[in-house]
Structure formats: C-alpha cells, structure tokens
Coordinates of C-alpha atoms in Angstrom, one line a residue:
Chain R
M1 CA 0.0 0.0 0.0
D2 CA 2.9 2.4 0.8
F3 CA 4.5 1.6 -2.5
I4 CA 1.3 2.7 -4.4
N5 CA 1.1 5.8 -2.2
L6 CA 4.7 6.4 -3.2
I7 CA 3.9 6.1 -6.8
G8 CA 0.9 8.2 -6.5
R9 CA 2.8 11.0 -4.7
V10 CA 5.6 10.9 -7.1
F11 CA 3.1 11.1 -10.2
L12 CA 1.2 14.1 -8.6
N13 CA 4.5 15.9 -7.7
F14 CA 5.4 15.4 -11.4
L15 CA 2.1 16.9 -12.7
E16 CA 2.3 19.7 -10.2
S17 CA 5.8 20.6 -11.5
M18 CA 4.7 20.3 -15.1
G19 CA 1.8 22.6 -14.4
R20 CA 3.9 25.1 -12.7
F21 CA 6.4 25.1 -15.5
L22 CA 3.8 25.6 -18.1
I23 CA 2.3 28.6 -16.1
F24 CA 5.8 30.0 -15.6
G25 CA 6.7 29.5 -19.4
S26 CA 3.4 31.2 -20.5
K27 CA 3.9 34.2 -18.1
T28 CA 7.4 34.5 -19.4
F29 CA 6.3 34.6 -23.0
Y30 CA 3.4 37.0 -22.2
H31 CA 5.9 39.4 -20.2
C32 CA 8.6 39.1 -23.0
F33 CA 6.3 40.6 -25.7
T34 CA 4.4 43.1 -23.6
P35 CA 5.6 46.5 -22.4
P36 CA 7.4 48.1 -20.4
Y37 CA 10.8 46.7 -21.8
Y38 CA 13.8 47.1 -19.6
F39 CA 16.3 47.6 -22.5
R40 CA 19.2 48.3 -20.1
S41 CA 18.7 45.1 -18.2
I42 CA 18.4 43.3 -21.8
I43 CA 21.7 44.9 -22.9
S44 CA 23.5 43.9 -19.7
Q45 CA 22.3 40.4 -20.0
M46 CA 23.5 40.2 -23.8
I47 CA 26.8 41.3 -22.5
E48 CA 26.8 38.9 -19.7
I49 CA 25.7 36.1 -22.0
G50 CA 27.3 36.8 -25.1
F51 CA 30.5 38.7 -24.4
Y52 CA 31.7 36.9 -21.3
S53 CA 30.8 33.4 -22.6
L54 CA 32.9 33.9 -25.7
P55 CA 36.3 32.7 -24.3
V56 CA 34.7 29.4 -23.1
V57 CA 32.8 28.9 -26.3
A58 CA 35.8 29.8 -28.5
L59 CA 37.9 27.4 -26.7
T60 CA 35.5 24.5 -26.7
T61 CA 34.7 25.0 -30.4
L62 CA 38.3 25.2 -31.3
F63 CA 39.3 22.0 -29.5
A64 CA 36.2 20.2 -31.1
G65 CA 37.4 21.4 -34.6
L66 CA 40.8 20.2 -33.9
V67 CA 39.8 16.8 -32.7
I68 CA 37.3 16.1 -35.5
A69 CA 39.8 16.8 -38.1
L70 CA 42.3 14.5 -36.5
Q71 CA 39.7 11.6 -36.0
S72 CA 38.1 12.0 -39.5
Y73 CA 41.6 12.1 -41.3
A74 CA 42.6 8.8 -39.0
G75 CA 39.3 7.1 -40.5
F76 CA 39.4 8.6 -44.1
T77 CA 42.9 7.6 -44.8
K78 CA 41.9 3.9 -44.7
F79 CA 39.7 4.6 -47.7
S80 CA 42.0 7.4 -49.3
A81 CA 39.2 10.0 -48.9
E82 CA 41.5 12.7 -47.0
G83 CA 39.7 15.1 -49.4
A84 CA 36.5 14.7 -47.4
V85 CA 38.1 15.9 -44.0
A86 CA 37.2 19.6 -44.7
M87 CA 33.6 18.8 -45.5
V88 CA 33.3 16.5 -42.3
V89 CA 34.8 19.3 -40.2
E90 CA 32.5 21.9 -41.7
L91 CA 29.3 19.8 -41.5
S92 CA 30.0 18.7 -37.8
V93 CA 30.9 22.0 -36.5
T94 CA 28.3 24.1 -38.0
R95 CA 25.4 21.5 -37.7
E96 CA 26.1 19.9 -34.3
L97 CA 29.2 20.6 -32.4
A98 CA 29.3 24.3 -32.2
P99 CA 25.6 24.8 -31.3
V100 CA 25.7 21.7 -28.7
M101 CA 29.1 22.6 -27.2
A102 CA 28.1 26.3 -26.8
G103 CA 24.7 25.1 -25.5
L104 CA 26.3 23.2 -22.8
M105 CA 28.9 25.6 -22.0
V106 CA 26.5 28.4 -21.5
A107 CA 24.2 26.0 -19.5
G108 CA 27.0 25.5 -17.1
R109 CA 28.0 29.1 -16.9
I110 CA 24.9 31.2 -17.3
G111 CA 22.0 28.7 -16.5
A112 CA 23.7 28.0 -13.0
A113 CA 24.4 31.8 -12.5
M114 CA 20.7 32.6 -13.4
A115 CA 19.2 30.0 -10.9
A116 CA 21.6 31.1 -8.3
E117 CA 21.0 34.7 -8.5
L118 CA 17.2 34.4 -8.7
G119 CA 17.4 31.9 -6.1
T120 CA 19.2 34.1 -3.6
M121 CA 16.8 36.9 -4.5
R122 CA 13.8 34.5 -3.7
V123 CA 15.4 33.3 -0.3
T124 CA 16.3 37.0 0.8
E125 CA 12.7 38.2 -0.2
Q126 CA 14.2 40.6 -2.9
I127 CA 11.7 39.1 -5.4
D128 CA 8.8 40.0 -3.1
A129 CA 10.3 43.3 -2.7
L130 CA 10.0 43.8 -6.3
Y131 CA 6.3 43.2 -6.2
T132 CA 5.9 45.7 -3.4
L133 CA 7.7 48.2 -5.4
S134 CA 5.1 47.8 -8.2
T135 CA 7.7 46.0 -10.4
N136 CA 6.8 42.6 -12.0
P137 CA 9.8 40.2 -11.7
F138 CA 8.8 38.5 -14.8
K139 CA 9.4 41.7 -16.7
Y140 CA 12.4 43.1 -14.7
L141 CA 14.2 39.8 -14.1
I142 CA 13.1 37.0 -16.3
A143 CA 12.2 38.6 -19.7
P144 CA 15.7 40.3 -20.1
R145 CA 17.4 37.1 -19.3
V146 CA 15.4 35.2 -21.9
W147 CA 15.9 37.9 -24.6
G148 CA 19.5 38.1 -23.7
A149 CA 20.1 34.3 -24.2
V150 CA 17.9 34.0 -27.3
L151 CA 19.7 36.9 -29.0
M152 CA 23.1 36.1 -28.0
M153 CA 23.4 32.3 -28.4
P154 CA 23.1 32.4 -32.2
L155 CA 26.0 35.0 -32.4
L156 CA 28.0 32.8 -30.1
V157 CA 27.4 29.9 -32.2
F158 CA 28.3 31.8 -35.4
I159 CA 31.5 32.8 -34.0
G160 CA 32.0 29.2 -32.6
D161 CA 31.5 28.0 -36.3
I162 CA 34.3 30.2 -37.7
I163 CA 36.7 29.1 -34.8
G164 CA 35.7 25.5 -35.1
I165 CA 36.4 25.3 -38.8
Y166 CA 39.6 27.3 -38.3
G167 CA 40.8 24.6 -35.7
G168 CA 40.3 21.9 -38.4
Y169 CA 42.1 24.0 -40.9
L170 CA 45.1 24.3 -38.2
V171 CA 45.3 20.5 -37.7
C172 CA 45.0 19.8 -41.4
V173 CA 47.4 22.4 -42.7
Y174 CA 50.0 22.4 -40.0
K175 CA 50.0 19.0 -38.7
L176 CA 48.7 16.8 -41.5
G177 CA 50.3 18.7 -44.4
F178 CA 47.2 19.8 -46.4
N179 CA 47.4 22.3 -49.1
P180 CA 45.8 25.5 -47.3
S181 CA 44.1 26.9 -50.4
S182 CA 42.7 23.6 -51.5
Y183 CA 41.4 23.0 -47.8
I184 CA 39.6 26.4 -47.8
S185 CA 38.0 25.8 -51.3
N186 CA 36.9 22.4 -50.0
T187 CA 35.2 23.9 -47.1
W188 CA 33.6 26.7 -49.3
E189 CA 32.5 24.2 -51.8
Y190 CA 30.5 22.1 -49.3
L191 CA 29.3 24.9 -47.1
Q192 CA 25.7 25.4 -47.4
Y193 CA 23.5 28.3 -46.1
M194 CA 21.4 25.8 -44.2
D195 CA 24.3 24.5 -42.3
I196 CA 24.9 27.9 -40.7
V197 CA 21.2 28.8 -40.2
S198 CA 20.3 25.4 -38.7
G199 CA 22.9 25.7 -36.2
M200 CA 21.8 29.2 -35.4
V201 CA 18.3 28.3 -35.0
K202 CA 19.3 25.5 -32.7
A203 CA 21.4 28.1 -30.6
A204 CA 18.4 30.2 -30.2
V205 CA 16.1 27.3 -28.9
F206 CA 19.1 26.3 -26.6
G207 CA 19.2 29.8 -25.4
L208 CA 15.5 29.7 -24.6
I209 CA 15.9 26.4 -22.8
I210 CA 18.9 27.5 -20.7
S211 CA 17.3 30.9 -19.6
L212 CA 13.9 29.3 -18.9
M213 CA 15.5 26.6 -16.8
G214 CA 17.7 28.8 -15.1
C215 CA 15.0 31.4 -14.2
Y216 CA 12.5 28.7 -13.3
N217 CA 14.6 26.9 -10.9
G218 CA 15.9 29.9 -9.3
Y219 CA 12.4 31.7 -9.0
Y220 CA 10.9 28.6 -7.3
S221 CA 13.8 27.8 -5.1
R222 CA 13.1 27.2 -1.5
G223 CA 15.0 27.0 1.8
G224 CA 18.4 28.7 2.3
A225 CA 21.8 28.1 0.7
Q226 CA 21.0 24.4 0.1
G227 CA 17.9 25.4 -1.9
V228 CA 19.8 27.7 -4.0
G229 CA 22.5 25.2 -4.6
S230 CA 19.9 22.6 -5.8
A231 CA 18.4 25.2 -8.0
A232 CA 21.6 25.8 -9.8
T233 CA 22.4 22.1 -10.1
N234 CA 18.9 21.5 -11.4
A235 CA 19.0 24.2 -13.8
V236 CA 22.3 23.0 -15.3
V237 CA 21.3 19.4 -15.4
T238 CA 17.7 19.9 -16.9
A239 CA 19.0 22.4 -19.5
S240 CA 21.8 20.1 -20.5
I241 CA 19.4 17.2 -21.0
L242 CA 16.8 19.1 -22.8
I243 CA 19.5 20.5 -25.1
L244 CA 20.6 17.1 -26.1
I245 CA 17.0 15.9 -26.6
T246 CA 16.0 19.0 -28.5
N247 CA 19.1 18.9 -30.7
Y248 CA 18.2 15.5 -31.9
M249 CA 14.6 16.7 -32.7
L250 CA 15.8 19.8 -34.6
T251 CA 18.3 17.8 -36.6
E252 CA 15.6 15.3 -37.7
L253 CA 13.3 18.4 -38.7
F254 CA 16.0 20.1 -40.5
F255 CA 17.9 17.3 -42.3
M256 CA 15.6 14.3 -42.4
K257 CA 13.1 15.2 -45.2
Chain W
M1 CA -19.0 55.7 8.2
S2 CA -15.6 55.9 6.4
I3 CA -14.2 52.9 4.4
P4 CA -11.5 51.0 6.5
K5 CA -8.0 51.2 4.9
I6 CA -7.8 47.4 5.3
E7 CA -10.6 44.8 5.7
M8 CA -10.0 41.2 5.8
Q9 CA -13.0 38.8 6.1
H10 CA -13.1 35.0 6.8
V11 CA -9.8 34.6 5.3
Y12 CA -8.3 31.1 5.0
K13 CA -4.8 30.1 3.9
S14 CA -3.0 26.6 4.4
F15 CA 0.2 25.2 3.2
G16 CA -0.5 21.4 2.6
N17 CA -1.9 20.3 5.8
K18 CA -0.8 23.2 7.8
K19 CA -3.6 25.7 8.4
V20 CA -2.1 29.0 9.0
L21 CA -5.0 31.4 8.8
E22 CA -8.5 30.1 9.7
D23 CA -11.5 32.4 9.4
F24 CA -9.2 35.3 9.8
N25 CA -10.9 38.7 10.4
L26 CA -9.2 42.1 10.7
T27 CA -10.0 45.7 10.1
V28 CA -7.6 48.6 10.1
S29 CA -8.9 52.1 10.1
K30 CA -7.1 54.8 8.1
G31 CA -4.3 56.5 10.1
D32 CA -3.9 53.5 12.6
S33 CA -0.7 52.0 13.6
L34 CA -1.6 48.5 14.3
V35 CA 1.1 45.9 15.6
I36 CA 0.3 42.3 15.2
I37 CA 2.0 40.2 17.9
G38 CA 2.2 36.5 17.9
G39 CA 4.5 33.6 18.2
S40 CA 6.8 32.3 15.4
G41 CA 4.9 30.5 12.7
S42 CA 1.4 31.9 13.9
G43 CA 0.8 33.4 10.5
K44 CA 1.9 37.0 11.0
S45 CA 3.9 37.2 7.8
V46 CA 1.4 35.3 5.8
T47 CA -1.4 38.0 7.0
I48 CA 0.8 41.0 5.4
K49 CA 1.9 38.9 2.4
S50 CA -1.8 38.3 1.7
I51 CA -2.6 41.9 2.0
L52 CA 0.3 42.8 -0.4
G53 CA -1.0 40.1 -2.8
L54 CA 2.3 38.1 -2.6
L55 CA 0.2 35.2 -1.3
K56 CA -3.3 34.3 -2.5
P57 CA -5.7 33.1 0.3
D58 CA -7.5 30.0 -0.3
K59 CA -10.8 31.6 0.6
G60 CA -12.1 34.9 2.0
S61 CA -12.1 38.7 1.2
I62 CA -9.2 41.2 1.5
K63 CA -10.1 44.9 0.6
V64 CA -7.5 47.7 0.4
D65 CA -9.5 51.1 0.4
G66 CA -12.6 49.1 -0.3
R67 CA -11.2 47.5 -3.4
E68 CA -11.1 43.8 -3.3
I69 CA -7.5 42.4 -4.1
V70 CA -8.2 38.7 -3.9
G71 CA -8.3 37.5 -7.7
I72 CA -7.4 40.8 -9.2
G73 CA -4.9 41.1 -12.2
S74 CA -1.3 41.8 -11.8
R75 CA -1.7 45.5 -13.3
E76 CA -4.4 46.3 -10.8
L77 CA -2.3 44.9 -7.9
E78 CA 0.8 46.8 -9.0
E79 CA -1.5 50.0 -9.0
I80 CA -2.7 49.3 -5.4
N81 CA 0.8 48.4 -4.3
S82 CA 2.2 51.6 -5.7
H83 CA 0.5 53.4 -2.7
S84 CA 2.1 51.3 -0.1
G85 CA 5.7 50.4 1.1
M86 CA 7.2 47.5 3.1
L87 CA 10.3 47.2 5.2
F88 CA 11.3 43.5 5.1
Q89 CA 12.8 41.6 8.0
G90 CA 16.2 41.3 6.2
A91 CA 15.6 44.7 4.5
A92 CA 15.6 42.8 1.1
L93 CA 17.9 45.3 -0.5
F94 CA 18.8 44.7 -4.2
D95 CA 22.5 43.4 -4.2
S96 CA 23.1 44.8 -7.6
L97 CA 22.1 48.3 -6.8
N98 CA 23.8 50.8 -4.6
V99 CA 21.9 52.5 -1.8
W100 CA 20.4 55.4 -3.6
Q101 CA 19.3 53.3 -6.5
N102 CA 17.6 51.0 -4.0
V103 CA 15.8 53.7 -2.2
S104 CA 14.5 55.3 -5.4
F105 CA 13.8 52.0 -7.1
G106 CA 9.9 52.4 -6.7
L107 CA 10.1 56.0 -8.0
V108 CA 12.2 55.1 -11.0
Q109 CA 10.4 51.8 -12.0
G110 CA 6.9 52.5 -10.8
K111 CA 6.5 56.2 -11.1
K112 CA 8.9 56.9 -13.8
V113 CA 10.8 59.7 -12.1
N114 CA 14.0 60.6 -13.9
L115 CA 17.2 59.3 -12.4
K116 CA 18.6 62.9 -11.3
E117 CA 15.5 63.8 -9.5
A118 CA 15.3 60.1 -8.0
R119 CA 18.8 60.4 -6.6
L120 CA 17.9 63.7 -5.0
I121 CA 14.8 62.3 -3.3
A122 CA 16.7 59.3 -2.3
I123 CA 19.3 61.4 -0.6
D124 CA 16.6 63.3 1.2
K125 CA 14.8 60.1 2.3
L126 CA 18.3 58.7 3.6
K127 CA 18.6 62.1 5.7
D128 CA 15.1 61.3 7.1
V129 CA 16.3 58.0 8.5
G130 CA 19.5 59.6 9.9
L131 CA 22.0 58.6 7.0
S132 CA 24.5 61.0 5.3
S133 CA 24.7 61.4 1.6
E134 CA 27.8 59.5 1.5
V135 CA 26.0 56.3 2.3
A136 CA 24.3 56.8 -0.9
E137 CA 26.9 55.4 -3.2
L138 CA 27.6 52.3 -1.0
Y139 CA 26.4 48.8 -1.8
P140 CA 24.2 46.8 0.4
D141 CA 27.1 44.4 1.4
E142 CA 28.9 47.5 2.7
L143 CA 26.2 48.1 5.3
S144 CA 25.9 47.1 8.9
G145 CA 22.5 45.4 9.9
G146 CA 21.1 48.6 11.4
M147 CA 22.0 50.6 8.3
K148 CA 20.4 48.1 6.0
K149 CA 17.2 48.5 8.0
R150 CA 17.3 52.1 7.7
V151 CA 18.0 52.0 3.9
G152 CA 15.0 49.6 3.8
L153 CA 13.0 52.1 5.7
A154 CA 13.9 54.9 3.4
R155 CA 13.0 52.7 0.4
A156 CA 9.6 51.9 2.0
I157 CA 8.8 55.7 2.6
A158 CA 10.4 56.8 -0.7
S159 CA 7.2 57.4 -2.6
N160 CA 5.3 58.8 0.3
P161 CA 3.0 55.7 0.8
E162 CA -0.4 55.7 2.4
L163 CA 0.1 52.2 3.7
I164 CA 3.4 50.9 5.3
F165 CA 4.2 47.3 6.4
F166 CA 7.0 46.5 8.8
D167 CA 8.0 42.8 9.0
E168 CA 9.9 42.2 12.3
P169 CA 11.8 45.6 12.1
T170 CA 14.0 45.1 15.0
T171 CA 14.8 41.5 14.8
G172 CA 18.6 40.9 14.8
L173 CA 19.5 44.4 16.0
D174 CA 21.0 45.4 19.3
P175 CA 18.7 47.2 21.9
I176 CA 19.8 50.6 21.2
M177 CA 19.6 50.2 17.5
S178 CA 16.3 48.7 17.8
D179 CA 15.0 51.8 19.8
V180 CA 16.7 54.0 17.1
I181 CA 14.7 52.0 14.4
N182 CA 11.4 52.2 16.4
D183 CA 11.7 55.9 16.9
L184 CA 12.4 56.3 13.1
I185 CA 9.4 54.2 12.3
K186 CA 7.2 56.2 14.5
R187 CA 8.4 59.5 13.1
C188 CA 8.1 58.6 9.5
V189 CA 4.6 57.0 9.9
D190 CA 3.4 60.3 11.9
H191 CA 5.1 62.4 9.3
L192 CA 3.4 60.7 6.4
G193 CA 0.1 60.4 8.2
A194 CA 0.3 56.9 6.9
T195 CA -1.6 53.6 8.0
A196 CA 1.0 51.1 9.2
I197 CA 0.9 47.4 10.1
T198 CA 3.8 46.0 12.0
I199 CA 4.4 42.5 12.8
T200 CA 6.8 41.6 15.6
H201 CA 7.3 39.7 18.8
D202 CA 9.5 42.4 20.3
M203 CA 7.1 43.7 22.8
S204 CA 9.1 47.1 23.5
S205 CA 8.8 47.6 19.8
A206 CA 5.2 47.0 19.7
R207 CA 4.5 49.3 22.7
K208 CA 6.5 51.9 21.0
I209 CA 5.2 51.8 17.5
A210 CA 1.5 51.0 18.1
N211 CA -1.6 52.8 18.8
K212 CA -3.4 49.4 18.4
I213 CA -2.4 45.9 19.1
G214 CA -3.7 42.6 17.8
M215 CA -2.7 39.2 19.0
L216 CA -2.6 36.4 16.4
Y217 CA -2.9 32.8 17.8
Q218 CA -3.9 29.7 15.7
G219 CA -4.8 31.5 12.7
K220 CA -7.1 34.1 14.2
I221 CA -6.8 37.5 16.0
I222 CA -7.9 36.5 19.5
W223 CA -7.6 40.0 21.1
Q224 CA -7.4 43.5 19.6
G225 CA -7.2 46.8 21.6
S226 CA -5.3 49.9 22.2
V227 CA -1.8 49.8 23.8
K228 CA -2.9 51.1 27.1
D229 CA -5.3 48.1 27.3
L230 CA -2.6 45.6 26.6
D231 CA -1.6 45.1 30.3
V232 CA -5.2 44.9 31.4
S233 CA -6.5 42.8 28.6
G234 CA -7.7 39.9 30.9
N235 CA -7.0 37.5 28.1
P236 CA -4.7 34.7 29.4
Y237 CA -2.9 34.3 25.9
V238 CA -2.1 38.0 25.8
E239 CA -0.8 37.9 29.4
Q240 CA 1.3 34.8 28.6
F241 CA 2.8 36.3 25.4
I242 CA 3.5 39.8 26.7
N243 CA 5.1 38.6 30.0
G244 CA 7.1 35.9 28.1
R245 CA 6.0 33.1 30.4
A246 CA 6.6 29.3 29.4
A247 CA 3.6 28.4 31.5
G248 CA 0.1 29.3 30.2
P249 CA -2.5 28.4 27.7
I250 CA 0.1 28.8 24.8
S251 CA 2.0 25.5 24.3
M252 CA 5.0 25.6 22.1
E253 CA 5.3 22.6 19.8
V254 CA 8.4 20.9 21.0
R255 CA 9.3 17.4 19.4
K256 CA 10.0 15.0 22.2

C-alpha cells in the first residue's frame, strides 16, 4: 500500500511541477512581448551571456574542430578519402558541435548563475520586494534574461562555427600537411547556407531552454543556501538534458526530409 | 462611516496540511498604527503577504481602500501596491544596486521619475532615516545590519505611501539600534500620516510603534485593543505572551 502511495505521490508531484512550469513559461512569453521593456537590463544580459561566454565557447569549439579533423583524417585515410576531411569538419562543426558545445557551456556558466542569482533573490525576499515596489519580476528579471540568451546564443554559435572550422584548418594544414588553399576551397564548396542557419536556430532554442530552466529553478527555489545550490544544479542538469534531446529533434526536422 | 484602510473577512490560508489562517478577520482604520503580535509560525507574515497580494488566500475577502484584491490582475495589484511600502525583515535590498538606486527603485520603475530627481529624493529620504549622503553610493554588502534596516525604511517611505508594512523591524538588532529604528518608524509614519501594520514579537517595539495591538494565535486575531489596554487585557493568551512566560495556555510545539 505504501508503495502505491509513493507512486501516486511522485506522479502528483510530477504533474504539479509540469503545471507550474507551463504557467511559468506562458507568463514568461507574455511578459517578453508586452511593455514595459527593460532595455538596459536586456543589454546587460546580452553582454553577460554573449561577451563573457565568448572565451569558453571559443575554446571548446576550437578543440572540437581540432579533434574532429584528427579523427576524420584517421578514419578517411583507410579509404584514401582525405579530401572529405574539410567537409566533415564543416558539417560537424556548423550543424552539431558548435551549437551543442556552446549550449552546454552556456548552460553551465549562465544557467547556473541565473538560478543562483534568482534563488538568492527569492530566499532573501528581494523578489517579494520587487512586487511591493510595483515591479513585476517577470518583466524586470526574467524577460531580459530570456531575450539576452535567445539573441546572443546564435551569435556565439556563429563565432564558434568560424573558430571550429579554423581549428580543423590548423590541424589539417600545420599537422597533416594539407594544402591551405585547397582545404579552404573544399570547405567553401561544401558549405551550405542551411548548415549555418540550422546551427543558429538550434542555438536560439538552446538559449531559450537555458534561460527558462535557470530562471524557473531560481524563481521557485526554497530554503536557504541548500535550496539555492539545488536550484543551480537542477538548472544545469535539466537544461543540458533538454539541449541534447532538442538537438536530436531539430536535426531530424532540418535534415531528414 | 468611512471605508476602512484594510478589511480582511473570513480569510483562510493553508500550506499543505498546515492551516495558517483560519476564518481570519481584521479591520484597520485609516491612520492607525496596528501591531500584530504572535509567536513564530503563527501566520503574521502570511497576513501581510496576503494583503500585499504576494500570497493568494484559499478563501475569503481582502479589501484595501474598499477595493477587493483577491483574484485581481497583476496590473491592478501593481497600481494598489504603488500606494504602499514595506520594510522586510532582512531589509531585502537589491545587491546589484547601490543605496540610492535601492531607495529610489519604486520611483524610477513604478512612477517613472528621472534618475537625477530620483537620486535627490533618495538622498533626502536617507537623511530622514539619519543616514548621510555619503552612504548613497555604497552597496548593500558594505552596510551594517542597522544601516540596512534604515535604507530599507527609506525605500519603504520613498514614494510617500499611504500604507506601510513593517516585518519584524527590530529582529537581529541590538537594543539601542532597535530603539533608534522604532523611533524612526514612529516619526516617519506620523510625518506621512500613513496607516501602518507592523508584525513583531518584540514587545518594547510593539508598545512604542503601535496605537493598536492585535494578538494572532492559531490563525485568528484572538484579542485586539489599544496599547494602554494591553496590560489589562484579561486575556490569558495575551498575558502569557507579553510577559514571556513558558507556563500558560499557549504551548510551544516541541518534538520529544
């Protein structure tokens, strides 16, 4: 009987969380598109999310490009298909590696920070204080973070694409002895508009996921320091899992026609 | 008969199985300074959070200036709250803003006062609570507990509210600073001619700030009267509480 009770309780908690998240999400969308807009907060979030995440995204996409060039070369030499390395690097980086790596890195950096900041504001009653000062926290705190992440993630991924492809170029030209101009022309030849656009669309969706998860977990955090810690952990874990699931779904949507 | 500033009728609020407010009734007239006393967990904070619309009661009616606030939209609630101020227990200052930005936050965001004017008003309000203009540029983490409370008080009175809430204003302060804060609260409320609701279990604070006192126990106001009647209330619960006696009708829930 206890076991059935437990299952029932877990199921009800799950439904409650889903309902709460749906209400949170719809409120967020509503406040993202209705005035007043806090442009100063949006710009400061864009700088925080875009500019300050650039080093970590650049570093991860650079090494992703380096390693994919090495691995594809190691595989393709068996079939004398070294010429396809440039194409594999370009496709992997633009379609998958740059958006996913950037998404996961930003989830770790920004998602956790959003959850911790909002969580601290919740437990120290700063969110309640906003209400008493006639300021809606959804407009003042959450909408700027969502706009910042959705607008800056595609830009970060675009820069990540360039750096990742450049990583592949470095390995192929300086380590594997490829001809630089033929490598670049191979890359250009296979590069399609859709590769870049699909990666940037994915990035915008990942930005939405990261900001929603960070804000949701922070906004509803309870307890003291432990609650804030759990909120940050949950924000990163849920955002990372959702990024990987959504990435598969978007890939199927874009390329499996 | 004039409309009461606040009228709560048959309000119920529970969290899971814990019933916090049960058939709660309260009327506060304009210009009153009501202090609600009661033990920890008796529902004092829930009462003022319900009036501010931060918590939604399960049942019942809450009216501010005759306007029902239960079930109204967020815009309307923002409009009603623009006439009130609140000093939180931990001051709840925004860490990312300096002192003058904290004090003038409601003016800039809610009333669209320009930054130059808002800064001047903030410095003026800081003077009202005994803080110099040098404090204006400091950040909350550079302030002592007493200074934070003063800044919180300056923020609560910045928009000259008609209704002010004080949540445990002296908790965590030394007796001298507590008295300073009590004096400031009394002076500010008198100066503004505002209605004030304070929740506390600090009896010296209650006696100083209030002209009316209500005792909250088991989700209801069990006694309400003027400060001078407090010592002759004849209510055993009130007598036990104000004298801080362990023996009496109020039993503390202690896990054995």
